[in-house]
Short mmCIF file of N, CA and C in Angstrom, two decimals:
data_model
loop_
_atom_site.label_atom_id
_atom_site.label_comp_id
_atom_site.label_asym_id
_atom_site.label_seq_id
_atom_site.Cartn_x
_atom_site.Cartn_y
_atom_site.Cartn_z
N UNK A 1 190.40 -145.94 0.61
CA UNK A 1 189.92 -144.59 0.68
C UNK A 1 188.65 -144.42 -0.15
N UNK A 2 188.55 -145.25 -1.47
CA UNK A 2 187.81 -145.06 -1.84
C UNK A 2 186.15 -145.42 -1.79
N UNK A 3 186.68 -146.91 -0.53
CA UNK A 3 185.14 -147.35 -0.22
C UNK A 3 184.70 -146.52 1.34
N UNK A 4 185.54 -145.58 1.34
CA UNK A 4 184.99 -144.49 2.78
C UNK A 4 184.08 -143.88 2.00
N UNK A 5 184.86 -143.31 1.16
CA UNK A 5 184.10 -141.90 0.25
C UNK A 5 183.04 -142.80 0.06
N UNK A 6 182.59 -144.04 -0.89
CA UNK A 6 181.64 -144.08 -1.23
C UNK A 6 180.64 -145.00 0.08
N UNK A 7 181.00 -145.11 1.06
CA UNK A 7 180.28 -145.65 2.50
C UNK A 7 179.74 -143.93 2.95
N UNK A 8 180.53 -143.29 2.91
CA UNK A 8 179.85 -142.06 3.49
C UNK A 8 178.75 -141.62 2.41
N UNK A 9 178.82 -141.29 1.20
CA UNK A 9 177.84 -141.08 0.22
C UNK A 9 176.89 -142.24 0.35
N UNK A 10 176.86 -143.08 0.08
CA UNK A 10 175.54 -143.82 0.61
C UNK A 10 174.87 -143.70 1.90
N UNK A 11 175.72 -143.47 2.94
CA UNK A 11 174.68 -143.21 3.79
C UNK A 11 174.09 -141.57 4.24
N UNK A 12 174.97 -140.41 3.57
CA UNK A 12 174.52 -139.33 3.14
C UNK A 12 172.70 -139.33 2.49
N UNK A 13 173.05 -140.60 1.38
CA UNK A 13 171.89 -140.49 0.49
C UNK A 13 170.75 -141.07 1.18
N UNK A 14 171.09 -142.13 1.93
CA UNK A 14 169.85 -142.84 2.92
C UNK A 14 169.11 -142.03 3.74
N UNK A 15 170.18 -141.28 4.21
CA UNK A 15 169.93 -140.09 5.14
C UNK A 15 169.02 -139.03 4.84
N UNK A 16 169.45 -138.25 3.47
CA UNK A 16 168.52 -137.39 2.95
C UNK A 16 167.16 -137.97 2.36
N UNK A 17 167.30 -139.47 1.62
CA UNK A 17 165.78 -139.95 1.04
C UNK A 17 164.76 -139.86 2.76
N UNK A 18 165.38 -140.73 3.64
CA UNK A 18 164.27 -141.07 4.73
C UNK A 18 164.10 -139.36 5.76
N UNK A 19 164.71 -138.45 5.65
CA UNK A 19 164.39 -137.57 6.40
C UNK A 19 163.15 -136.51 5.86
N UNK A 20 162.45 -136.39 6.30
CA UNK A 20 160.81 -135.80 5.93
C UNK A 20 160.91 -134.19 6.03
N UNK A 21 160.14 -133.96 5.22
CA UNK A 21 160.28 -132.15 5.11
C UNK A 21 159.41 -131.91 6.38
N UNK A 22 159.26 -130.46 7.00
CA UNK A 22 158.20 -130.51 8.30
C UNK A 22 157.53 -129.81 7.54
N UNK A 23 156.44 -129.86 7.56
CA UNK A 23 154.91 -129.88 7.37
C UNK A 23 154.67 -128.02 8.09
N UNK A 24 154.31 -127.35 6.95
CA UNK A 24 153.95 -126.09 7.11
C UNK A 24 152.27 -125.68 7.63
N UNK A 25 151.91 -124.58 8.31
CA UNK A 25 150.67 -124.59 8.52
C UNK A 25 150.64 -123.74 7.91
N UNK A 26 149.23 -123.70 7.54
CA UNK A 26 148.13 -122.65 6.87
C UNK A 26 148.18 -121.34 7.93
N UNK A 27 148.21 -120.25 7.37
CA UNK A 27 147.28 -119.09 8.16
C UNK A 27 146.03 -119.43 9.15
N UNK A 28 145.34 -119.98 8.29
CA UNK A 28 143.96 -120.55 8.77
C UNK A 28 144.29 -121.24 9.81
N UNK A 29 144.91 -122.73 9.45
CA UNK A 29 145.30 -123.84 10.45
C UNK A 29 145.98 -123.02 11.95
N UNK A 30 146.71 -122.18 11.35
CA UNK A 30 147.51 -121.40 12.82
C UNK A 30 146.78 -120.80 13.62
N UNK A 31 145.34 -120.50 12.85
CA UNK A 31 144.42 -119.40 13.61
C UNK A 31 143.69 -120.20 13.93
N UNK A 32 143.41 -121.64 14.08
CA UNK A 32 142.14 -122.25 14.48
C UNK A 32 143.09 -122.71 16.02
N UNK A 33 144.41 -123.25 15.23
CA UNK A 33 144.79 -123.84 16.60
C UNK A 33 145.35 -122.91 17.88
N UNK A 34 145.04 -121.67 17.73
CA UNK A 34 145.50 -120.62 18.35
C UNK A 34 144.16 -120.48 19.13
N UNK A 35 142.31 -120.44 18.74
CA UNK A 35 141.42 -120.37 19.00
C UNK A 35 141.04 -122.09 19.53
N UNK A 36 141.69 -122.68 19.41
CA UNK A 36 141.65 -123.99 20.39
C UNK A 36 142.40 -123.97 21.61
N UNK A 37 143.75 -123.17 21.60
CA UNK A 37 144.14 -123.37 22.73
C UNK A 37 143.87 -122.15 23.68
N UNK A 38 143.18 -121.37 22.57
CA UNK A 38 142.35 -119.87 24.07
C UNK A 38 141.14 -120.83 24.45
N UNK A 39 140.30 -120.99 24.02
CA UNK A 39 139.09 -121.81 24.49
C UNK A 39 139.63 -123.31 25.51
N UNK A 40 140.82 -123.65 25.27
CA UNK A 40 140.91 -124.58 26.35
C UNK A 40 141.42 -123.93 28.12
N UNK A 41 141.82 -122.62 27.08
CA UNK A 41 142.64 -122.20 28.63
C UNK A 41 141.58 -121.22 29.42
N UNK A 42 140.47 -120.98 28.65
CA UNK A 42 139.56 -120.32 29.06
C UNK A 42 138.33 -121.29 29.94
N UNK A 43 138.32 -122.72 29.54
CA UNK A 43 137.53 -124.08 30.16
C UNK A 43 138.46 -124.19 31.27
N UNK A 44 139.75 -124.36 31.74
CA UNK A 44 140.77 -124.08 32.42
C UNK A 44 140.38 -123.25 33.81
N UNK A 45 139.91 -122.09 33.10
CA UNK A 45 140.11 -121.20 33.97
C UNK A 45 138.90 -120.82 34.85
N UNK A 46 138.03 -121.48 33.82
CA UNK A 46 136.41 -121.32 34.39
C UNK A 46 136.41 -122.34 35.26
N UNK A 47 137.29 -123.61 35.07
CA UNK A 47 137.13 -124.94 36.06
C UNK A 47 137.82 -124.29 37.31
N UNK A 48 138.89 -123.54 36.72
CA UNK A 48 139.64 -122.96 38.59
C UNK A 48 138.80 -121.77 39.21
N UNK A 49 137.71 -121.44 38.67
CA UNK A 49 137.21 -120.36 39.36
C UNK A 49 136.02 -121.15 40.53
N UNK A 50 135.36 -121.69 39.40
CA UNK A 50 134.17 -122.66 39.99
C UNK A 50 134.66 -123.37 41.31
N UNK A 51 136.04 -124.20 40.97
CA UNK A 51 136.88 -124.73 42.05
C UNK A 51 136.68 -123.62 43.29
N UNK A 52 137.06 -122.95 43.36
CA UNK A 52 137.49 -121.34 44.40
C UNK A 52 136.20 -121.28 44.96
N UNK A 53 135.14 -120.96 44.16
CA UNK A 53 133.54 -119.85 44.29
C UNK A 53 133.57 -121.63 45.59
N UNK A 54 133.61 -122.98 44.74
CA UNK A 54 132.88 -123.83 45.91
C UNK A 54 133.74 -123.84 47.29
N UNK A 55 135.04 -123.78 47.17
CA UNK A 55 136.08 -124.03 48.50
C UNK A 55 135.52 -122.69 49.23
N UNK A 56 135.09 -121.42 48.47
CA UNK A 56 134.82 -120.73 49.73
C UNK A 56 133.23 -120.71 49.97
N UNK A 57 132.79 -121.43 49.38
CA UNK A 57 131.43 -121.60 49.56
C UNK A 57 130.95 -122.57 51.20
N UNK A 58 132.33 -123.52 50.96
CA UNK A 58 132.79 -124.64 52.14
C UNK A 58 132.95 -124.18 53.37
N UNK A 59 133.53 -122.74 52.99
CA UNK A 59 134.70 -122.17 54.14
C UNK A 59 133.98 -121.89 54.70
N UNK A 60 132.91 -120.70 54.08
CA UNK A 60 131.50 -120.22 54.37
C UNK A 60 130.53 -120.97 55.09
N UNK A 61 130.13 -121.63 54.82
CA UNK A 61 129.60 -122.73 55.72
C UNK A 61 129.88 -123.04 57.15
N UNK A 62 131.44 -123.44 57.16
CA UNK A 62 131.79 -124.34 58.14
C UNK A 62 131.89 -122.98 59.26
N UNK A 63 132.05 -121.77 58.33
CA UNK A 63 132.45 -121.01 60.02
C UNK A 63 131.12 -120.37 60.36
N UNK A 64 129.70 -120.64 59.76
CA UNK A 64 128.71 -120.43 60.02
C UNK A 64 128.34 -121.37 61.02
N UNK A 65 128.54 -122.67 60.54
CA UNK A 65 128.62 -123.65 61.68
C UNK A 65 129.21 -123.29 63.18
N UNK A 66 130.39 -122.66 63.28
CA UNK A 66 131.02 -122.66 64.11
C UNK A 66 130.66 -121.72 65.08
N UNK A 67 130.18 -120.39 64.30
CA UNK A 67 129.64 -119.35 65.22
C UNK A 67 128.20 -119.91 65.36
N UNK A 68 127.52 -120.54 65.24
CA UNK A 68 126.17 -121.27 66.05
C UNK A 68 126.20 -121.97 66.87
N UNK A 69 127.40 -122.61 66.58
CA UNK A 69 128.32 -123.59 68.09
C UNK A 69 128.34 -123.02 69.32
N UNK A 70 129.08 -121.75 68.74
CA UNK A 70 129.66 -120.41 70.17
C UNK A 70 128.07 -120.39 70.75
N UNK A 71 126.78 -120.25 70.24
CA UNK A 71 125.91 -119.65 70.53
C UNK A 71 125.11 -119.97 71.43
#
């Protein structure tokens, strides 16, 4: 019984030395990475617009094409 108790306390203690505190952010740090992930979702969003403006830029085209066809 007594080498449980002391098998469990040792590995209690292994347990608590190797487990790491988590790492707090700054105010600051929270506010930069908050202004990193608007500016990415804002590059995001400018890439899906640009995407759109050209597909109907395409669309535009092709049915210009098409009514000169009719013609």
């Amino acid at each position: 019984m007594k080498k449980v108790i002391l098998t469990f306390a040792f590995i209690f203690t292994l347990a608590t030395v190797f487990t790491s505190c988590r790492e707090e952010k700054s105010p600051d740090e929270k506010v930069e990475a908050a202004m990193d992930n608007v500016k990415e979702d804002l590059e995001d969003a400018s890439d899906d617009v640009q995407d759109a403006a050209e597909d109907l830029q395409n669309e535009i085209e092709e049915a210009a094409e098409e009514v000169g066809d009719d013609n």
